[in-house]
mmCIF file of N, CA, C and O in Angstrom:
data_model
loop_
_atom_site.group_PDB
_atom_site.id
_atom_site.type_symbol
_atom_site.label_atom_id
_atom_site.label_comp_id
_atom_site.label_asym_id
_atom_site.label_seq_id
_atom_site.Cartn_x
_atom_site.Cartn_y
_atom_site.Cartn_z
ATOM 1 N N MET A 1 0.843 -1.171 0.000
ATOM 2 C CA MET A 1 0.000 0.000 0.000
ATOM 3 C C MET A 1 0.895 1.244 0.000
ATOM 4 O O MET A 1 1.858 1.327 0.735
ATOM 5 N N ALA A 2 0.553 2.222 -0.799
ATOM 6 C CA ALA A 2 1.345 3.434 -0.930
ATOM 7 C C ALA A 2 1.258 4.284 0.330
ATOM 8 O O ALA A 2 0.241 4.307 1.017
ATOM 9 N N ASN A 3 2.326 4.988 0.638
ATOM 10 C CA ASN A 3 2.371 5.873 1.782
ATOM 11 C C ASN A 3 1.672 7.182 1.411
ATOM 12 O O ASN A 3 2.126 7.908 0.533
ATOM 13 N N VAL A 4 0.576 7.496 2.088
ATOM 14 C CA VAL A 4 -0.229 8.667 1.779
ATOM 15 C C VAL A 4 0.568 9.951 1.980
ATOM 16 O O VAL A 4 0.488 10.878 1.174
ATOM 17 N N ALA A 5 1.364 10.022 3.043
ATOM 18 C CA ALA A 5 2.161 11.223 3.306
ATOM 19 C C ALA A 5 3.173 11.466 2.191
ATOM 20 O O ALA A 5 3.360 12.610 1.759
ATOM 21 N N GLU A 6 3.821 10.401 1.713
ATOM 22 C CA GLU A 6 4.775 10.546 0.609
ATOM 23 C C GLU A 6 4.064 11.002 -0.651
ATOM 24 O O GLU A 6 4.576 11.826 -1.405
ATOM 25 N N PHE A 7 2.874 10.444 -0.895
ATOM 26 C CA PHE A 7 2.105 10.839 -2.077
ATOM 27 C C PHE A 7 1.721 12.315 -2.006
ATOM 28 O O PHE A 7 1.874 13.049 -2.979
ATOM 29 N N LYS A 8 1.259 12.762 -0.835
ATOM 30 C CA LYS A 8 0.892 14.173 -0.673
ATOM 31 C C LYS A 8 2.105 15.074 -0.876
ATOM 32 O O LYS A 8 2.009 16.132 -1.499
ATOM 33 N N ASP A 9 3.263 14.656 -0.338
ATOM 34 C CA ASP A 9 4.490 15.427 -0.509
ATOM 35 C C ASP A 9 4.856 15.528 -1.990
ATOM 36 O O ASP A 9 5.172 16.605 -2.488
ATOM 37 N N ALA A 10 4.777 14.411 -2.690
ATOM 38 C CA ALA A 10 5.095 14.396 -4.123
ATOM 39 C C ALA A 10 4.120 15.280 -4.893
ATOM 40 O O ALA A 10 4.524 16.049 -5.772
ATOM 41 N N LEU A 11 2.860 15.205 -4.563
ATOM 42 C CA LEU A 11 1.840 16.017 -5.226
ATOM 43 C C LEU A 11 2.089 17.502 -4.995
ATOM 44 O O LEU A 11 2.006 18.305 -5.932
ATOM 45 N N ALA A 12 2.463 17.859 -3.769
ATOM 46 C CA ALA A 12 2.757 19.259 -3.453
ATOM 47 C C ALA A 12 3.975 19.750 -4.232
ATOM 48 O O ALA A 12 3.979 20.875 -4.745
ATOM 49 N N ARG A 13 5.020 18.898 -4.338
ATOM 50 C CA ARG A 13 6.229 19.293 -5.079
ATOM 51 C C ARG A 13 5.911 19.511 -6.551
ATOM 52 O O ARG A 13 6.366 20.475 -7.160
ATOM 53 N N VAL A 14 5.122 18.611 -7.138
ATOM 54 C CA VAL A 14 4.760 18.755 -8.553
ATOM 55 C C VAL A 14 3.882 19.992 -8.738
ATOM 56 O O VAL A 14 4.064 20.763 -9.675
ATOM 57 N N GLY A 15 2.944 20.204 -7.822
ATOM 58 C CA GLY A 15 2.071 21.369 -7.895
ATOM 59 C C GLY A 15 2.834 22.681 -7.797
ATOM 60 O O GLY A 15 2.417 23.694 -8.356
ATOM 61 N N ALA A 16 3.979 22.647 -7.102
ATOM 62 C CA ALA A 16 4.805 23.848 -6.949
ATOM 63 C C ALA A 16 5.812 23.996 -8.098
ATOM 64 O O ALA A 16 6.667 24.857 -8.065
ATOM 65 N N GLY A 17 5.690 23.116 -9.100
ATOM 66 C CA GLY A 17 6.573 23.223 -10.263
ATOM 67 C C GLY A 17 7.787 22.336 -10.196
ATOM 68 O O GLY A 17 8.647 22.390 -11.067
ATOM 69 N N GLY A 18 7.888 21.501 -9.169
ATOM 70 C CA GLY A 18 9.031 20.594 -9.034
ATOM 71 C C GLY A 18 8.811 19.299 -9.793
ATOM 72 O O GLY A 18 7.874 19.165 -10.582
ATOM 73 N N THR A 19 9.693 18.369 -9.553
ATOM 74 C CA THR A 19 9.597 17.061 -10.183
ATOM 75 C C THR A 19 9.682 15.981 -9.118
ATOM 76 O O THR A 19 10.181 16.218 -8.024
ATOM 77 N N VAL A 20 9.220 14.797 -9.484
ATOM 78 C CA VAL A 20 9.263 13.664 -8.576
ATOM 79 C C VAL A 20 9.626 12.430 -9.384
ATOM 80 O O VAL A 20 9.061 12.186 -10.443
ATOM 81 N N LEU A 21 10.606 11.697 -8.909
ATOM 82 C CA LEU A 21 10.953 10.412 -9.491
ATOM 83 C C LEU A 21 10.802 9.353 -8.427
ATOM 84 O O LEU A 21 11.192 9.563 -7.281
ATOM 85 N N ASP A 22 10.269 8.238 -8.791
ATOM 86 C CA ASP A 22 10.125 7.128 -7.860
ATOM 87 C C ASP A 22 11.515 6.649 -7.452
ATOM 88 O O ASP A 22 12.380 6.445 -8.306
ATOM 89 N N PRO A 23 11.772 6.466 -6.147
ATOM 90 C CA PRO A 23 13.096 6.005 -5.700
ATOM 91 C C PRO A 23 13.522 4.702 -6.362
ATOM 92 O O PRO A 23 14.705 4.495 -6.620
ATOM 93 N N GLU A 24 12.592 3.823 -6.647
ATOM 94 C CA GLU A 24 12.929 2.554 -7.308
ATOM 95 C C GLU A 24 13.432 2.795 -8.727
ATOM 96 O O GLU A 24 14.371 2.147 -9.184
ATOM 97 N N VAL A 25 12.829 3.752 -9.418
ATOM 98 C CA VAL A 25 13.293 4.102 -10.767
ATOM 99 C C VAL A 25 14.703 4.657 -10.689
ATOM 100 O O VAL A 25 15.576 4.285 -11.483
ATOM 101 N N VAL A 26 14.948 5.540 -9.729
ATOM 102 C CA VAL A 26 16.282 6.111 -9.555
ATOM 103 C C VAL A 26 17.290 5.011 -9.265
ATOM 104 O O VAL A 26 18.380 4.970 -9.847
ATOM 105 N N THR A 27 16.938 4.080 -8.387
ATOM 106 C CA THR A 27 17.827 2.978 -8.043
ATOM 107 C C THR A 27 18.145 2.137 -9.271
ATOM 108 O O THR A 27 19.299 1.776 -9.509
ATOM 109 N N GLN A 28 17.148 1.830 -10.062
ATOM 110 C CA GLN A 28 17.368 1.007 -11.261
ATOM 111 C C GLN A 28 18.225 1.743 -12.277
ATOM 112 O O GLN A 28 19.116 1.161 -12.877
ATOM 113 N N LEU A 29 17.963 3.035 -12.464
ATOM 114 C CA LEU A 29 18.777 3.815 -13.400
ATOM 115 C C LEU A 29 20.216 3.929 -12.908
ATOM 116 O O LEU A 29 21.158 3.855 -13.688
ATOM 117 N N ALA A 30 20.373 4.100 -11.609
ATOM 118 C CA ALA A 30 21.712 4.233 -11.044
ATOM 119 C C ALA A 30 22.506 2.945 -11.186
ATOM 120 O O ALA A 30 23.722 2.972 -11.309
ATOM 121 N N GLY A 31 21.845 1.818 -11.194
ATOM 122 C CA GLY A 31 22.529 0.535 -11.318
ATOM 123 C C GLY A 31 22.671 0.065 -12.753
ATOM 124 O O GLY A 31 23.095 -1.060 -12.994
ATOM 125 N N ALA A 32 22.386 0.925 -13.698
ATOM 126 C CA ALA A 32 22.388 0.526 -15.102
ATOM 127 C C ALA A 32 23.782 0.383 -15.701
ATOM 128 O O ALA A 32 23.925 -0.034 -16.830
ATOM 129 N N GLY A 33 24.799 0.748 -14.944
ATOM 130 C CA GLY A 33 26.172 0.643 -15.465
ATOM 131 C C GLY A 33 26.575 1.914 -16.181
ATOM 132 O O GLY A 33 25.763 2.731 -16.520
ATOM 133 N N GLY A 34 27.857 2.089 -16.364
ATOM 134 C CA GLY A 34 28.318 3.289 -17.052
ATOM 135 C C GLY A 34 29.549 3.853 -16.408
ATOM 136 O O GLY A 34 30.515 3.152 -16.199
ATOM 137 N N ARG A 35 29.494 5.118 -16.054
ATOM 138 C CA ARG A 35 30.646 5.850 -15.564
ATOM 139 C C ARG A 35 30.725 5.815 -14.041
ATOM 140 O O ARG A 35 30.722 6.841 -13.382
ATOM 141 N N ALA A 36 30.828 4.656 -13.479
ATOM 142 C CA ALA A 36 30.860 4.501 -12.022
ATOM 143 C C ALA A 36 32.084 5.179 -11.408
ATOM 144 O O ALA A 36 32.032 5.636 -10.274
ATOM 145 N N ASP A 37 33.189 5.258 -12.156
ATOM 146 C CA ASP A 37 34.402 5.876 -11.627
ATOM 147 C C ASP A 37 34.186 7.343 -11.269
ATOM 148 O O ASP A 37 34.822 7.850 -10.355
ATOM 149 N N ASP A 38 33.290 8.022 -11.984
ATOM 150 C CA ASP A 38 33.020 9.433 -11.711
ATOM 151 C C ASP A 38 32.549 9.660 -10.282
ATOM 152 O O ASP A 38 32.833 10.680 -9.686
ATOM 153 N N LEU A 39 31.826 8.720 -9.737
ATOM 154 C CA LEU A 39 31.216 8.901 -8.431
ATOM 155 C C LEU A 39 31.786 7.975 -7.361
ATOM 156 O O LEU A 39 31.303 7.957 -6.235
ATOM 157 N N ALA A 40 32.817 7.234 -7.698
ATOM 158 C CA ALA A 40 33.380 6.245 -6.778
ATOM 159 C C ALA A 40 33.905 6.874 -5.492
ATOM 160 O O ALA A 40 33.903 6.229 -4.446
ATOM 161 N N SER A 41 34.322 8.117 -5.555
ATOM 162 C CA SER A 41 34.910 8.747 -4.379
ATOM 163 C C SER A 41 33.876 9.376 -3.442
ATOM 164 O O SER A 41 34.239 9.891 -2.388
ATOM 165 N N LEU A 42 32.598 9.318 -3.781
ATOM 166 C CA LEU A 42 31.577 9.899 -2.920
ATOM 167 C C LEU A 42 31.387 9.050 -1.666
ATOM 168 O O LEU A 42 31.452 7.825 -1.713
ATOM 169 N N THR A 43 31.109 9.721 -0.551
ATOM 170 C CA THR A 43 30.800 9.009 0.688
ATOM 171 C C THR A 43 29.379 8.454 0.594
ATOM 172 O O THR A 43 28.601 8.842 -0.287
ATOM 173 N N ASP A 44 29.037 7.572 1.527
ATOM 174 C CA ASP A 44 27.675 7.029 1.549
ATOM 175 C C ASP A 44 26.650 8.151 1.702
ATOM 176 O O ASP A 44 25.620 8.153 1.045
ATOM 177 N N ARG A 45 26.927 9.114 2.569
ATOM 178 C CA ARG A 45 25.985 10.222 2.791
ATOM 179 C C ARG A 45 25.862 11.074 1.533
ATOM 180 O O ARG A 45 24.769 11.515 1.175
ATOM 181 N N GLU A 46 26.994 11.323 0.848
ATOM 182 C CA GLU A 46 26.932 12.090 -0.394
ATOM 183 C C GLU A 46 26.091 11.352 -1.429
ATOM 184 O O GLU A 46 25.326 11.971 -2.174
ATOM 185 N N ARG A 47 26.195 10.040 -1.469
ATOM 186 C CA ARG A 47 25.359 9.250 -2.392
ATOM 187 C C ARG A 47 23.880 9.367 -2.023
ATOM 188 O O ARG A 47 23.023 9.452 -2.902
ATOM 189 N N GLN A 48 23.574 9.391 -0.719
ATOM 190 C CA GLN A 48 22.187 9.563 -0.292
ATOM 191 C C GLN A 48 21.657 10.927 -0.730
ATOM 192 O O GLN A 48 20.539 11.032 -1.244
ATOM 193 N N VAL A 49 22.473 11.956 -0.535
ATOM 194 C CA VAL A 49 22.074 13.305 -0.940
ATOM 195 C C VAL A 49 21.867 13.350 -2.454
ATOM 196 O O VAL A 49 20.858 13.880 -2.940
ATOM 197 N N LEU A 50 22.784 12.779 -3.203
ATOM 198 C CA LEU A 50 22.677 12.782 -4.659
ATOM 199 C C LEU A 50 21.447 11.999 -5.122
ATOM 200 O O LEU A 50 20.749 12.405 -6.054
ATOM 201 N N SER A 51 21.158 10.905 -4.472
ATOM 202 C CA SER A 51 19.968 10.122 -4.799
ATOM 203 C C SER A 51 18.700 10.944 -4.592
ATOM 204 O O SER A 51 17.785 10.926 -5.427
ATOM 205 N N LEU A 52 18.650 11.700 -3.495
ATOM 206 C CA LEU A 52 17.489 12.547 -3.234
ATOM 207 C C LEU A 52 17.431 13.710 -4.214
ATOM 208 O O LEU A 52 16.345 14.140 -4.624
ATOM 209 N N MET A 53 18.585 14.228 -4.632
ATOM 210 C CA MET A 53 18.611 15.248 -5.683
ATOM 211 C C MET A 53 17.989 14.678 -6.957
ATOM 212 O O MET A 53 17.214 15.348 -7.641
ATOM 213 N N ALA A 54 18.341 13.437 -7.270
ATOM 214 C CA ALA A 54 17.835 12.785 -8.481
ATOM 215 C C ALA A 54 16.326 12.571 -8.419
ATOM 216 O O ALA A 54 15.676 12.458 -9.458
ATOM 217 N N GLU A 55 15.774 12.532 -7.209
ATOM 218 C CA GLU A 55 14.323 12.424 -7.045
ATOM 219 C C GLU A 55 13.642 13.774 -7.203
ATOM 220 O O GLU A 55 12.427 13.871 -7.156
ATOM 221 N N GLY A 56 14.436 14.833 -7.378
ATOM 222 C CA GLY A 56 13.884 16.165 -7.573
ATOM 223 C C GLY A 56 13.720 16.971 -6.310
ATOM 224 O O GLY A 56 13.085 18.018 -6.319
ATOM 225 N N ARG A 57 14.328 16.524 -5.211
ATOM 226 C CA ARG A 57 14.165 17.234 -3.945
ATOM 227 C C ARG A 57 15.068 18.458 -3.850
ATOM 228 O O ARG A 57 16.181 18.457 -4.356
ATOM 229 N N SER A 58 14.584 19.461 -3.169
ATOM 230 C CA SER A 58 15.366 20.661 -2.892
ATOM 231 C C SER A 58 16.299 20.377 -1.723
ATOM 232 O O SER A 58 16.175 19.344 -1.049
ATOM 233 N N ASN A 59 17.219 21.305 -1.452
ATOM 234 C CA ASN A 59 18.099 21.134 -0.294
ATOM 235 C C ASN A 59 17.285 21.030 0.996
ATOM 236 O O ASN A 59 17.600 20.225 1.865
ATOM 237 N N ALA A 60 16.225 21.829 1.105
ATOM 238 C CA ALA A 60 15.380 21.769 2.297
ATOM 239 C C ALA A 60 14.689 20.407 2.397
ATOM 240 O O ALA A 60 14.594 19.831 3.485
ATOM 241 N N GLY A 61 14.223 19.886 1.272
ATOM 242 C CA GLY A 61 13.581 18.576 1.266
ATOM 243 C C GLY A 61 14.549 17.460 1.603
ATOM 244 O O GLY A 61 14.201 16.505 2.307
ATOM 245 N N ILE A 62 15.774 17.588 1.116
ATOM 246 C CA ILE A 62 16.809 16.593 1.425
ATOM 247 C C ILE A 62 17.145 16.645 2.912
ATOM 248 O O ILE A 62 17.246 15.609 3.567
ATOM 249 N N ALA A 63 17.282 17.857 3.437
ATOM 250 C CA ALA A 63 17.589 18.016 4.867
ATOM 251 C C ALA A 63 16.499 17.385 5.717
ATOM 252 O O ALA A 63 16.786 16.678 6.689
ATOM 253 N N GLN A 64 15.260 17.594 5.342
ATOM 254 C CA GLN A 64 14.143 17.022 6.099
ATOM 255 C C GLN A 64 14.158 15.496 6.011
ATOM 256 O O GLN A 64 13.981 14.812 7.017
ATOM 257 N N ALA A 65 14.393 14.958 4.830
ATOM 258 C CA ALA A 65 14.391 13.503 4.647
ATOM 259 C C ALA A 65 15.517 12.823 5.421
ATOM 260 O O ALA A 65 15.340 11.721 5.944
ATOM 261 N N LEU A 66 16.675 13.487 5.496
ATOM 262 C CA LEU A 66 17.838 12.897 6.170
ATOM 263 C C LEU A 66 17.969 13.340 7.625
ATOM 264 O O LEU A 66 18.898 12.916 8.316
ATOM 265 N N VAL A 67 17.087 14.224 8.053
ATOM 266 C CA VAL A 67 17.090 14.771 9.404
ATOM 267 C C VAL A 67 18.453 15.404 9.718
ATOM 268 O O VAL A 67 19.135 15.055 10.674
ATOM 269 N N VAL A 68 18.846 16.323 8.845
ATOM 270 C CA VAL A 68 20.074 17.097 9.008
ATOM 271 C C VAL A 68 19.746 18.556 8.694
ATOM 272 O O VAL A 68 18.657 18.868 8.216
ATOM 273 N N SER A 69 20.695 19.435 8.919
ATOM 274 C CA SER A 69 20.474 20.852 8.616
ATOM 275 C C SER A 69 20.682 21.126 7.127
ATOM 276 O O SER A 69 21.330 20.347 6.423
ATOM 277 N N ALA A 70 20.133 22.246 6.689
ATOM 278 C CA ALA A 70 20.326 22.653 5.294
ATOM 279 C C ALA A 70 21.809 22.903 5.011
ATOM 280 O O ALA A 70 22.302 22.608 3.925
ATOM 281 N N GLY A 71 22.529 23.414 6.006
ATOM 282 C CA GLY A 71 23.965 23.641 5.855
ATOM 283 C C GLY A 71 24.725 22.342 5.627
ATOM 284 O O GLY A 71 25.676 22.296 4.837
ATOM 285 N N THR A 72 24.303 21.286 6.309
ATOM 286 C CA THR A 72 24.932 19.978 6.124
ATOM 287 C C THR A 72 24.701 19.483 4.705
ATOM 288 O O THR A 72 25.613 18.949 4.061
ATOM 289 N N VAL A 73 23.493 19.673 4.194
ATOM 290 C CA VAL A 73 23.191 19.270 2.815
ATOM 291 C C VAL A 73 24.072 20.057 1.848
ATOM 292 O O VAL A 73 24.617 19.494 0.893
ATOM 293 N N GLU A 74 24.232 21.351 2.084
ATOM 294 C CA GLU A 74 25.076 22.181 1.217
ATOM 295 C C GLU A 74 26.524 21.698 1.222
ATOM 296 O O GLU A 74 27.178 21.689 0.175
ATOM 297 N N LYS A 75 27.030 21.287 2.378
ATOM 298 C CA LYS A 75 28.406 20.765 2.457
ATOM 299 C C LYS A 75 28.534 19.465 1.671
ATOM 300 O O LYS A 75 29.516 19.258 0.957
ATOM 301 N N HIS A 76 27.533 18.598 1.789
ATOM 302 C CA HIS A 76 27.570 17.344 1.017
ATOM 303 C C HIS A 76 27.456 17.637 -0.477
ATOM 304 O O HIS A 76 28.127 17.003 -1.292
ATOM 305 N N ALA A 77 26.618 18.600 -0.830
ATOM 306 C CA ALA A 77 26.473 18.965 -2.245
ATOM 307 C C ALA A 77 27.800 19.487 -2.792
ATOM 308 O O ALA A 77 28.187 19.146 -3.920
ATOM 309 N N ALA A 78 28.510 20.276 -2.003
ATOM 310 C CA ALA A 78 29.813 20.783 -2.449
ATOM 311 C C ALA A 78 30.766 19.627 -2.722
ATOM 312 O O ALA A 78 31.514 19.645 -3.701
ATOM 313 N N GLY A 79 30.739 18.605 -1.865
ATOM 314 C CA GLY A 79 31.560 17.414 -2.096
ATOM 315 C C GLY A 79 31.145 16.683 -3.359
ATOM 316 O O GLY A 79 31.980 16.218 -4.126
ATOM 317 N N ILE A 80 29.847 16.593 -3.569
ATOM 318 C CA ILE A 80 29.323 15.922 -4.764
ATOM 319 C C ILE A 80 29.791 16.643 -6.016
ATOM 320 O O ILE A 80 30.178 16.022 -6.999
ATOM 321 N N PHE A 81 29.753 17.962 -5.996
ATOM 322 C CA PHE A 81 30.143 18.733 -7.171
ATOM 323 C C PHE A 81 31.657 18.724 -7.381
ATOM 324 O O PHE A 81 32.135 18.715 -8.505
ATOM 325 N N GLY A 82 32.403 18.698 -6.288
ATOM 326 C CA GLY A 82 33.853 18.797 -6.392
ATOM 327 C C GLY A 82 34.552 17.499 -6.729
ATOM 328 O O GLY A 82 35.513 17.479 -7.501
ATOM 329 N N LYS A 83 34.098 16.385 -6.166
ATOM 330 C CA LYS A 83 34.794 15.115 -6.359
ATOM 331 C C LYS A 83 34.792 14.621 -7.797
ATOM 332 O O LYS A 83 35.823 14.199 -8.288
ATOM 333 N N PRO A 84 33.660 14.665 -8.496
ATOM 334 C CA PRO A 84 33.723 14.224 -9.898
ATOM 335 C C PRO A 84 34.259 15.303 -10.833
ATOM 336 O O PRO A 84 34.278 15.124 -12.046
ATOM 337 N N GLY A 85 34.698 16.427 -10.274
ATOM 338 C CA GLY A 85 35.310 17.471 -11.098
ATOM 339 C C GLY A 85 34.319 18.249 -11.937
ATOM 340 O O GLY A 85 34.602 18.576 -13.085
ATOM 341 N N LEU A 86 33.166 18.578 -11.368
ATOM 342 C CA LEU A 86 32.195 19.385 -12.094
ATOM 343 C C LEU A 86 32.600 20.853 -11.970
ATOM 344 O O LEU A 86 32.559 21.419 -10.886
ATOM 345 N N PRO A 87 33.002 21.473 -13.061
ATOM 346 C CA PRO A 87 33.514 22.840 -12.999
ATOM 347 C C PRO A 87 32.414 23.861 -12.734
ATOM 348 O O PRO A 87 31.266 23.672 -13.116
ATOM 349 N N VAL A 88 32.787 24.947 -12.058
ATOM 350 C CA VAL A 88 31.878 26.066 -11.877
ATOM 351 C C VAL A 88 31.741 26.752 -13.220
ATOM 352 O O VAL A 88 32.737 27.037 -13.886
ATOM 353 N N SER A 89 30.502 26.985 -13.630
ATOM 354 C CA SER A 89 30.264 27.579 -14.939
ATOM 355 C C SER A 89 28.949 28.341 -14.918
ATOM 356 O O SER A 89 27.981 27.900 -14.313
ATOM 357 N N GLU A 90 28.925 29.484 -15.594
ATOM 358 C CA GLU A 90 27.682 30.237 -15.727
ATOM 359 C C GLU A 90 26.741 29.563 -16.719
ATOM 360 O O GLU A 90 25.549 29.818 -16.713
ATOM 361 N N ASP A 91 27.280 28.693 -17.560
ATOM 362 C CA ASP A 91 26.482 28.061 -18.605
ATOM 363 C C ASP A 91 25.885 26.717 -18.197
ATOM 364 O O ASP A 91 25.002 26.208 -18.882
ATOM 365 N N ASP A 92 26.390 26.116 -17.131
ATOM 366 C CA ASP A 92 25.947 24.788 -16.734
ATOM 367 C C ASP A 92 25.452 24.775 -15.295
ATOM 368 O O ASP A 92 25.927 25.528 -14.457
ATOM 369 N N ASN A 93 24.525 23.900 -15.017
ATOM 370 C CA ASN A 93 24.002 23.707 -13.673
ATOM 371 C C ASN A 93 24.659 22.466 -13.089
ATOM 372 O O ASN A 93 24.380 21.353 -13.529
ATOM 373 N N ARG A 94 25.538 22.648 -12.109
ATOM 374 C CA ARG A 94 26.289 21.512 -11.555
ATOM 375 C C ARG A 94 25.376 20.497 -10.880
ATOM 376 O O ARG A 94 25.653 19.311 -10.887
ATOM 377 N N ARG A 95 24.276 20.932 -10.314
ATOM 378 C CA ARG A 95 23.333 20.013 -9.685
ATOM 379 C C ARG A 95 22.760 19.057 -10.734
ATOM 380 O O ARG A 95 22.713 17.854 -10.530
ATOM 381 N N VAL A 96 22.356 19.603 -11.857
ATOM 382 C CA VAL A 96 21.808 18.769 -12.936
ATOM 383 C C VAL A 96 22.896 17.854 -13.500
ATOM 384 O O VAL A 96 22.649 16.661 -13.729
ATOM 385 N N LEU A 97 24.088 18.379 -13.692
ATOM 386 C CA LEU A 97 25.180 17.553 -14.216
ATOM 387 C C LEU A 97 25.513 16.407 -13.261
ATOM 388 O O LEU A 97 25.759 15.276 -13.701
ATOM 389 N N ALA A 98 25.511 16.678 -11.953
ATOM 390 C CA ALA A 98 25.788 15.624 -10.970
ATOM 391 C C ALA A 98 24.710 14.546 -11.018
ATOM 392 O O ALA A 98 25.013 13.346 -10.990
ATOM 393 N N VAL A 99 23.452 14.961 -11.111
ATOM 394 C CA VAL A 99 22.357 13.987 -11.190
ATOM 395 C C VAL A 99 22.466 13.163 -12.467
ATOM 396 O O VAL A 99 22.280 11.935 -12.440
ATOM 397 N N LEU A 100 22.802 13.785 -13.567
ATOM 398 C CA LEU A 100 22.954 13.037 -14.822
ATOM 399 C C LEU A 100 24.061 11.999 -14.717
ATOM 400 O O LEU A 100 23.906 10.856 -15.162
ATOM 401 N N ARG A 101 25.186 12.376 -14.112
ATOM 402 C CA ARG A 101 26.269 11.397 -13.909
ATOM 403 C C ARG A 101 25.820 10.271 -13.007
ATOM 404 O O ARG A 101 26.138 9.110 -13.242
ATOM 405 N N PHE A 102 25.062 10.619 -11.971
ATOM 406 C CA PHE A 102 24.541 9.602 -11.045
ATOM 407 C C PHE A 102 23.641 8.613 -11.782
ATOM 408 O O PHE A 102 23.756 7.413 -11.624
ATOM 409 N N LEU A 103 22.758 9.128 -12.600
ATOM 410 C CA LEU A 103 21.831 8.273 -13.326
ATOM 411 C C LEU A 103 22.529 7.418 -14.378
ATOM 412 O O LEU A 103 22.073 6.311 -14.679
ATOM 413 N N ARG A 104 23.648 7.904 -14.902
ATOM 414 C CA ARG A 104 24.397 7.136 -15.912
ATOM 415 C C ARG A 104 25.336 6.105 -15.291
ATOM 416 O O ARG A 104 25.794 5.204 -15.973
ATOM 417 N N SER A 105 25.653 6.292 -14.003
ATOM 418 C CA SER A 105 26.635 5.396 -13.381
ATOM 419 C C SER A 105 26.030 4.062 -12.993
ATOM 420 O O SER A 105 24.867 3.860 -12.967
#
């Protein structure tokens, strides 16, 4: 049986213009093989944060899901962006690039 609270949360995120991906879909895509070396240096917590990013969650949503502060999520995000060598650029969104690498790995 589906979790009603999770469904309401997902509905609210979509209604606010966000996106929602089923965690099982993210897990299957993440295990599809590919560039695993890009993300091999991430810690378990960084992988959890990246997985929640891939579900379309904001930093506040990730902090709530992991029961940590928004600052902690930002520190993990910085590690996620830095370890695979995602350059700072005005033309690219490092969050999206990190999620794409995660989904391809």
